[in-house]
mmCIF file of C-alpha atoms and ligand atoms in Angstrom:
data_model
loop_
_atom_site.group_PDB
_atom_site.id
_atom_site.type_symbol
_atom_site.label_atom_id
_atom_site.label_comp_id
_atom_site.label_asym_id
_atom_site.label_seq_id
_atom_site.Cartn_x
_atom_site.Cartn_y
_atom_site.Cartn_z
ATOM 1 C CA MET A 2 -4.210 37.832 -25.752
ATOM 2 C CA ALA A 3 -3.410 36.425 -29.168
ATOM 3 C CA TYR A 4 -1.019 38.361 -31.331
ATOM 4 C CA VAL A 5 -2.810 40.105 -34.210
ATOM 5 C CA ASN A 6 -1.067 41.884 -37.046
ATOM 6 C CA TRP A 7 -3.617 44.374 -38.365
ATOM 7 C CA VAL A 8 -1.530 45.204 -41.421
ATOM 8 C CA THR A 9 -1.535 41.672 -42.803
ATOM 9 C CA TYR A 10 -4.679 40.516 -40.950
ATOM 10 C CA GLU A 11 -2.809 37.569 -39.451
ATOM 11 C CA ALA A 12 -3.239 36.271 -35.925
ATOM 12 C CA GLN A 13 -1.291 33.796 -33.837
ATOM 13 C CA ILE A 14 -2.752 31.691 -31.077
ATOM 14 C CA LYS A 15 -0.431 29.974 -28.629
ATOM 15 C CA VAL A 16 -1.505 26.743 -26.931
ATOM 16 C CA VAL A 17 0.775 25.458 -24.160
ATOM 17 C CA TYR A 18 0.974 21.846 -22.961
ATOM 18 C CA TYR A 19 1.586 21.917 -19.233
ATOM 19 C CA GLY A 20 1.853 19.197 -16.600
ATOM 20 C CA PRO A 21 4.271 17.266 -14.396
ATOM 21 C CA ALA A 22 7.445 15.589 -15.641
ATOM 22 C CA TYR A 23 6.789 12.326 -17.537
ATOM 23 C CA ALA A 24 3.053 13.032 -17.868
ATOM 24 C CA GLY A 25 3.269 12.739 -21.655
ATOM 25 C CA LYS A 26 3.445 16.336 -22.927
ATOM 26 C CA THR A 27 6.204 15.709 -25.468
ATOM 27 C CA THR A 28 4.556 12.462 -26.591
ATOM 28 C CA SER A 29 1.272 14.352 -27.097
ATOM 29 C CA LEU A 30 2.914 17.149 -29.053
ATOM 30 C CA LYS A 31 4.856 14.719 -31.254
ATOM 31 C CA TYR A 32 1.742 12.740 -32.078
ATOM 32 C CA PHE A 33 -0.187 15.908 -32.843
ATOM 33 C CA SER A 34 2.556 17.255 -35.097
ATOM 34 C CA LEU A 35 2.525 13.974 -37.040
ATOM 35 C CA ARG A 36 -1.169 14.420 -37.605
ATOM 36 C CA LEU A 37 -0.602 18.019 -38.701
ATOM 37 C CA GLU A 38 2.210 16.788 -40.954
ATOM 38 C CA THR A 39 4.590 19.272 -39.382
ATOM 39 C CA GLU A 40 7.754 18.762 -37.408
ATOM 40 C CA VAL A 41 8.386 19.462 -33.756
ATOM 41 C CA LYS A 42 11.093 22.051 -33.369
ATOM 42 C CA GLU A 43 13.241 21.670 -30.290
ATOM 43 C CA LEU A 44 15.605 23.899 -28.384
ATOM 44 C CA PRO A 45 17.752 21.683 -26.136
ATOM 45 C CA THR A 46 18.999 22.937 -22.784
ATOM 46 C CA ALA A 47 22.704 23.561 -22.259
ATOM 47 C CA ASP A 48 23.171 20.256 -20.426
ATOM 48 C CA ASP A 49 21.552 18.442 -23.380
ATOM 49 C CA ARG A 50 19.575 16.174 -21.085
ATOM 50 C CA SER A 51 16.226 17.811 -21.535
ATOM 51 C CA VAL A 52 14.481 20.090 -23.948
ATOM 52 C CA PHE A 53 14.134 23.760 -23.240
ATOM 53 C CA PHE A 54 10.966 23.930 -25.247
ATOM 54 C CA GLU A 55 9.355 22.296 -28.219
ATOM 55 C CA TYR A 56 6.713 23.599 -30.527
ATOM 56 C CA THR A 57 4.829 22.850 -33.662
ATOM 57 C CA GLN A 58 2.354 24.829 -35.697
ATOM 58 C CA SER A 59 -0.726 24.291 -37.787
ATOM 59 C CA GLU A 60 -1.303 25.731 -41.213
ATOM 60 C CA GLN A 61 -2.972 29.088 -41.302
ATOM 61 C CA PHE A 62 -6.685 29.036 -41.871
ATOM 62 C CA PRO A 63 -9.188 31.838 -42.271
ATOM 63 C CA ALA A 64 -11.507 32.790 -39.399
ATOM 64 C CA LYS A 65 -13.750 35.773 -40.061
ATOM 65 C CA ASN A 66 -11.341 38.229 -41.728
ATOM 66 C CA LEU A 67 -8.196 36.880 -40.133
ATOM 67 C CA GLN A 68 -5.653 34.259 -41.116
ATOM 68 C CA VAL A 69 -5.017 32.357 -37.913
ATOM 69 C CA LYS A 70 -1.965 30.271 -37.111
ATOM 70 C CA PHE A 71 -1.858 28.044 -34.045
ATOM 71 C CA LEU A 72 1.390 27.403 -32.219
ATOM 72 C CA TYR A 73 1.560 24.465 -29.811
ATOM 73 C CA TRP A 74 4.284 24.598 -27.196
ATOM 74 C CA THR A 75 5.473 22.362 -24.454
ATOM 75 C CA LEU A 76 8.173 22.583 -21.849
ATOM 76 C CA PRO A 77 9.897 20.402 -19.274
ATOM 77 C CA GLY A 78 7.988 19.620 -16.084
ATOM 78 C CA GLN A 79 10.906 19.135 -13.709
ATOM 79 C CA GLN A 80 11.161 21.592 -10.827
ATOM 80 C CA LYS A 81 14.550 22.917 -11.970
ATOM 81 C CA TYR A 82 13.007 24.283 -15.178
ATOM 82 C CA ARG A 83 10.546 26.605 -13.457
ATOM 83 C CA ARG A 84 12.258 29.701 -14.827
ATOM 84 C CA THR A 85 11.978 28.258 -18.332
ATOM 85 C CA ARG A 86 8.299 27.601 -17.803
ATOM 86 C CA HIS A 87 7.806 31.173 -16.711
ATOM 87 C CA LEU A 88 9.370 32.392 -19.969
ATOM 88 C CA VAL A 89 7.513 29.956 -22.207
ATOM 89 C CA LEU A 90 4.173 30.907 -20.639
ATOM 90 C CA ALA A 91 4.410 34.449 -22.023
ATOM 91 C CA ALA A 92 1.392 35.320 -24.176
ATOM 92 C CA THR A 93 -0.281 31.939 -23.705
ATOM 93 C CA ASP A 94 -3.814 31.853 -25.097
ATOM 94 C CA SER A 95 -4.862 28.404 -23.958
ATOM 95 C CA VAL A 96 -3.549 25.468 -21.909
ATOM 96 C CA VAL A 97 -3.766 21.697 -22.287
ATOM 97 C CA PHE A 98 -3.024 20.339 -18.833
ATOM 98 C CA VAL A 99 -1.573 16.853 -19.336
ATOM 99 C CA ALA A 100 -2.129 14.938 -16.109
ATOM 100 C CA ASP A 101 -0.487 11.615 -15.300
ATOM 101 C CA SER A 102 -3.278 9.209 -14.331
ATOM 102 C CA GLN A 103 -1.095 7.001 -12.125
ATOM 103 C CA TYR A 104 -1.953 7.126 -8.417
ATOM 104 C CA GLU A 105 1.590 7.955 -7.409
ATOM 105 C CA ALA A 106 1.470 11.020 -9.690
ATOM 106 C CA ALA A 107 -1.489 12.631 -7.890
ATOM 107 C CA PRO A 108 0.596 15.062 -5.770
ATOM 108 C CA ARG A 109 2.805 16.004 -8.736
ATOM 109 C CA ASN A 110 -0.262 16.780 -10.841
ATOM 110 C CA LEU A 111 -1.559 19.142 -8.178
ATOM 111 C CA GLU A 112 1.842 20.752 -7.658
ATOM 112 C CA MET A 113 2.062 21.503 -11.368
ATOM 113 C CA LEU A 114 -1.429 22.919 -11.507
ATOM 114 C CA ASN A 115 -0.488 25.244 -8.632
ATOM 115 C CA ASP A 116 2.795 26.053 -10.349
ATOM 116 C CA LEU A 117 0.886 26.935 -13.522
ATOM 117 C CA GLU A 118 -1.556 29.182 -11.694
ATOM 118 C CA GLU A 119 1.238 30.931 -9.816
ATOM 119 C CA LEU A 120 3.282 31.595 -12.952
ATOM 120 C CA LEU A 121 0.231 32.794 -14.862
ATOM 121 C CA SER A 122 -0.827 35.130 -12.071
ATOM 122 C CA GLU A 123 2.613 36.763 -12.213
ATOM 123 C CA ARG A 124 1.649 37.630 -15.787
ATOM 124 C CA GLY A 125 -1.784 38.940 -14.785
ATOM 125 C CA VAL A 126 -3.516 35.820 -16.087
ATOM 126 C CA ARG A 127 -5.766 33.189 -14.500
ATOM 127 C CA LEU A 128 -7.334 29.951 -15.685
ATOM 128 C CA GLU A 129 -10.894 30.387 -16.856
ATOM 129 C CA GLY A 130 -13.336 29.349 -14.163
ATOM 130 C CA ARG A 131 -11.035 30.408 -11.325
ATOM 131 C CA GLN A 132 -12.049 33.297 -9.163
ATOM 132 C CA ASN A 133 -9.903 36.378 -9.425
ATOM 133 C CA LEU A 134 -11.547 38.987 -11.513
ATOM 134 C CA ALA A 135 -8.456 41.183 -11.489
ATOM 135 C CA LEU A 136 -6.731 38.632 -13.738
ATOM 136 C CA GLN A 137 -7.322 37.961 -17.429
ATOM 137 C CA PRO A 138 -8.892 34.510 -18.046
ATOM 138 C CA ILE A 139 -7.485 31.963 -20.500
ATOM 139 C CA PRO A 140 -9.123 28.597 -21.295
ATOM 140 C CA ILE A 141 -7.804 25.288 -19.962
ATOM 141 C CA VAL A 142 -8.498 21.751 -21.160
ATOM 142 C CA PHE A 143 -7.616 18.740 -18.985
ATOM 143 C CA PHE A 144 -6.129 15.629 -20.544
ATOM 144 C CA TYR A 145 -5.939 12.587 -18.268
ATOM 145 C CA ASN A 146 -3.142 10.620 -19.890
ATOM 146 C CA LYS A 147 -1.833 7.050 -19.629
ATOM 147 C CA ARG A 148 -5.269 5.480 -19.380
ATOM 148 C CA ASP A 149 -3.744 2.225 -20.711
ATOM 149 C CA LEU A 150 -1.745 1.626 -17.519
ATOM 150 C CA PRO A 151 -3.084 -0.721 -14.827
ATOM 151 C CA ASP A 152 -2.767 1.300 -11.615
ATOM 152 C CA ILE A 153 -4.559 4.504 -12.511
ATOM 153 C CA MET A 154 -6.937 6.818 -10.715
ATOM 154 C CA PRO A 155 -10.605 6.554 -11.740
ATOM 155 C CA VAL A 156 -11.760 9.498 -13.827
ATOM 156 C CA GLN A 157 -14.124 10.788 -11.137
ATOM 157 C CA TYR A 158 -11.352 10.596 -8.580
ATOM 158 C CA MET A 159 -9.203 12.798 -10.810
ATOM 159 C CA ASP A 160 -12.093 15.182 -11.417
ATOM 160 C CA ALA A 161 -12.420 15.553 -7.647
ATOM 161 C CA LEU A 162 -8.649 15.995 -7.286
ATOM 162 C CA PHE A 163 -8.673 18.950 -9.669
ATOM 163 C CA GLY A 164 -12.000 20.315 -8.439
ATOM 164 C CA LEU A 165 -13.650 19.861 -11.835
ATOM 165 C CA PRO A 166 -17.171 19.381 -10.507
ATOM 166 C CA SER A 167 -17.199 23.079 -9.638
ATOM 167 C CA TRP A 168 -14.823 24.078 -12.432
ATOM 168 C CA PRO A 169 -16.463 23.421 -15.798
ATOM 169 C CA ALA A 170 -13.297 22.983 -17.870
ATOM 170 C CA PRO A 171 -13.375 20.466 -20.747
ATOM 171 C CA ARG A 172 -11.767 17.149 -19.844
ATOM 172 C CA PHE A 173 -10.528 14.277 -22.013
ATOM 173 C CA THR A 174 -9.080 10.902 -21.143
ATOM 174 C CA GLY A 175 -6.477 9.431 -23.446
ATOM 175 C CA GLU A 176 -3.275 7.701 -24.274
ATOM 176 C CA ALA A 177 -0.578 9.830 -25.843
ATOM 177 C CA THR A 178 1.557 6.864 -26.937
ATOM 178 C CA ALA A 179 -1.352 5.585 -29.058
ATOM 179 C CA GLY A 180 -2.564 9.082 -29.940
ATOM 180 C CA LYS A 181 -5.930 8.461 -28.342
ATOM 181 C CA ASN A 182 -7.932 11.698 -27.988
ATOM 182 C CA ILE A 183 -4.846 13.838 -28.579
ATOM 183 C CA VAL A 184 -6.349 15.640 -31.554
ATOM 184 C CA ARG A 185 -9.644 16.223 -29.761
ATOM 185 C CA ALA A 186 -7.965 17.810 -26.751
ATOM 186 C CA ALA A 187 -5.729 19.990 -28.935
ATOM 187 C CA ASN A 188 -8.674 21.129 -31.022
ATOM 188 C CA ALA A 189 -10.756 21.915 -27.936
ATOM 189 C CA ALA A 190 -7.983 24.136 -26.556
ATOM 190 C CA ALA A 191 -7.479 25.833 -29.927
ATOM 191 C CA THR A 192 -11.206 26.388 -30.469
ATOM 192 C CA LEU A 193 -11.685 27.949 -27.029
ATOM 193 C CA ALA A 194 -8.769 30.303 -27.623
ATOM 194 C CA LEU A 195 -10.089 31.247 -31.049
ATOM 195 C CA LYS A 196 -13.511 31.990 -29.584
ATOM 196 C CA LYS A 197 -11.896 34.299 -27.039
ATOM 197 C CA LEU A 198 -9.977 36.081 -29.767
ATOM 198 C CA GLU A 199 -13.120 36.552 -31.831
ATOM 199 C CA GLU A 200 -15.006 37.894 -28.823
ATOM 200 C CA LYS A 201 -12.217 40.358 -28.122
ATOM 201 C CA ILE A 202 -12.264 41.595 -31.688
ATOM 202 C CA TYR A 203 -15.915 41.375 -32.676
ATOM 203 C CA GLY A 204 -17.686 41.325 -29.305
ATOM 204 C CA PRO A 205 -19.740 38.403 -27.929
ATOM 205 C CA GLU A 206 -21.208 36.368 -30.785
ATOM 206 C CA ASN A 207 -24.635 36.134 -29.233
ATOM 207 C CA GLN A 208 -25.690 39.090 -27.132
ATOM 208 C CA ASP A 209 -28.595 37.076 -25.724
ATOM 209 C CA ALA A 210 -26.338 34.291 -24.524
ATOM 210 C CA ARG A 211 -26.267 33.376 -20.865
ATOM 211 C CA PRO A 212 -24.180 35.977 -19.063
ATOM 212 C CA ASP A 213 -20.673 34.977 -18.080
ATOM 213 C CA THR A 214 -21.043 34.042 -14.446
ATOM 214 C CA GLU A 215 -17.358 33.990 -13.555
HETATM 215 N N1 GTP B 326 1.865 3.752 -21.035
HETATM 216 C C1 GTP B 326 1.899 5.011 -21.454
HETATM 217 N N2 GTP B 326 3.062 5.686 -21.445
HETATM 218 C C2 GTP B 326 3.050 6.970 -21.873
HETATM 219 C C3 GTP B 326 1.863 7.608 -22.327
HETATM 220 N N3 GTP B 326 2.178 8.869 -22.686
HETATM 221 C C4 GTP B 326 3.506 9.008 -22.464
HETATM 222 N N4 GTP B 326 4.045 7.874 -21.986
HETATM 223 C C5 GTP B 326 5.459 7.605 -21.630
HETATM 224 O O1 GTP B 326 5.811 8.403 -20.517
HETATM 225 C C6 GTP B 326 7.173 8.820 -20.613
HETATM 226 C C7 GTP B 326 7.268 10.334 -20.497
HETATM 227 O O2 GTP B 326 6.621 10.938 -21.617
HETATM 228 P P1 GTP B 326 7.011 12.395 -22.150
HETATM 229 O O3 GTP B 326 6.083 12.715 -23.267
HETATM 230 O O4 GTP B 326 8.473 12.491 -22.421
HETATM 231 O O5 GTP B 326 6.661 13.248 -20.855
HETATM 232 P P2 GTP B 326 6.778 14.845 -20.652
HETATM 233 O O6 GTP B 326 5.489 15.271 -20.030
HETATM 234 O O7 GTP B 326 7.163 15.511 -21.911
HETATM 235 O O8 GTP B 326 7.945 14.943 -19.565
HETATM 236 P P3 GTP B 326 8.976 16.165 -19.267
HETATM 237 O O9 GTP B 326 9.447 16.709 -20.582
HETATM 238 O O10 GTP B 326 10.086 15.546 -18.464
HETATM 239 O O11 GTP B 326 8.235 17.173 -18.443
HETATM 240 C C8 GTP B 326 7.689 8.278 -21.957
HETATM 241 O O12 GTP B 326 8.383 7.072 -21.715
HETATM 242 C C9 GTP B 326 6.418 8.028 -22.736
HETATM 243 O O13 GTP B 326 6.551 6.991 -23.695
HETATM 244 C C10 GTP B 326 0.633 6.854 -22.325
HETATM 245 O O14 GTP B 326 -0.451 7.314 -22.706
HETATM 246 N N5 GTP B 326 0.722 5.571 -21.861
HETATM 247 MG MG1 MG B 327 8.840 16.683 -22.429
#
């Protein structure tokens, strides 16, 4: 649940970029921060070969009575940084799952999705659309990256891989190196998290809306 300071009426929403190593998380975040005209802050690991985490933030903007700031985080996908990922996932409000579209990356994409769900469940959280009503749902947006490469999985093949036909999570295809669809995916994740925050604070916007069938 987003952090809200009721003295200053400020809220923070944390969006985490998750996905296997080399999928393009850092490239996505760097492109997005350029567009936001902010810098990516980095905390290198002790061995200096990878980054412990990176994040950037948007300007605050008013939503209802709150000033909302969005923080975008990413973290290394290699197996050895699992503990780091566990820490960085604390208080996540929304996830952009950056998948590598190359065929050979299919098993690593699935491993990281499982890894994400396991680490979230340890925090009492699940991905929205997944069945486990004991856990708190957070939104997820899929980003199929590296669509410029030749040997990539067709979009429908990837949808089937992740089970998207029965899991209505937003999905974008793109190219982080060229910035294609990066802003759209980031905004979708941020908007879904903001909607959740507003519902928590003000109640469902439209009482007549279709009931949540999760
Ligand atoms: N062709 C192509 N290459 C990409 C794309 N996005 C990222 N890359 C390249 O893929 C490599 C890995 O990208 P990163 O952004 O460092 O990947 P990461 O997900 O942060 O990886 P870890 O931090 O190790 O988990 C880099 O050489 C990028 O330039 C893309 O859309 N197309
Ligand atoms: Mg990275």
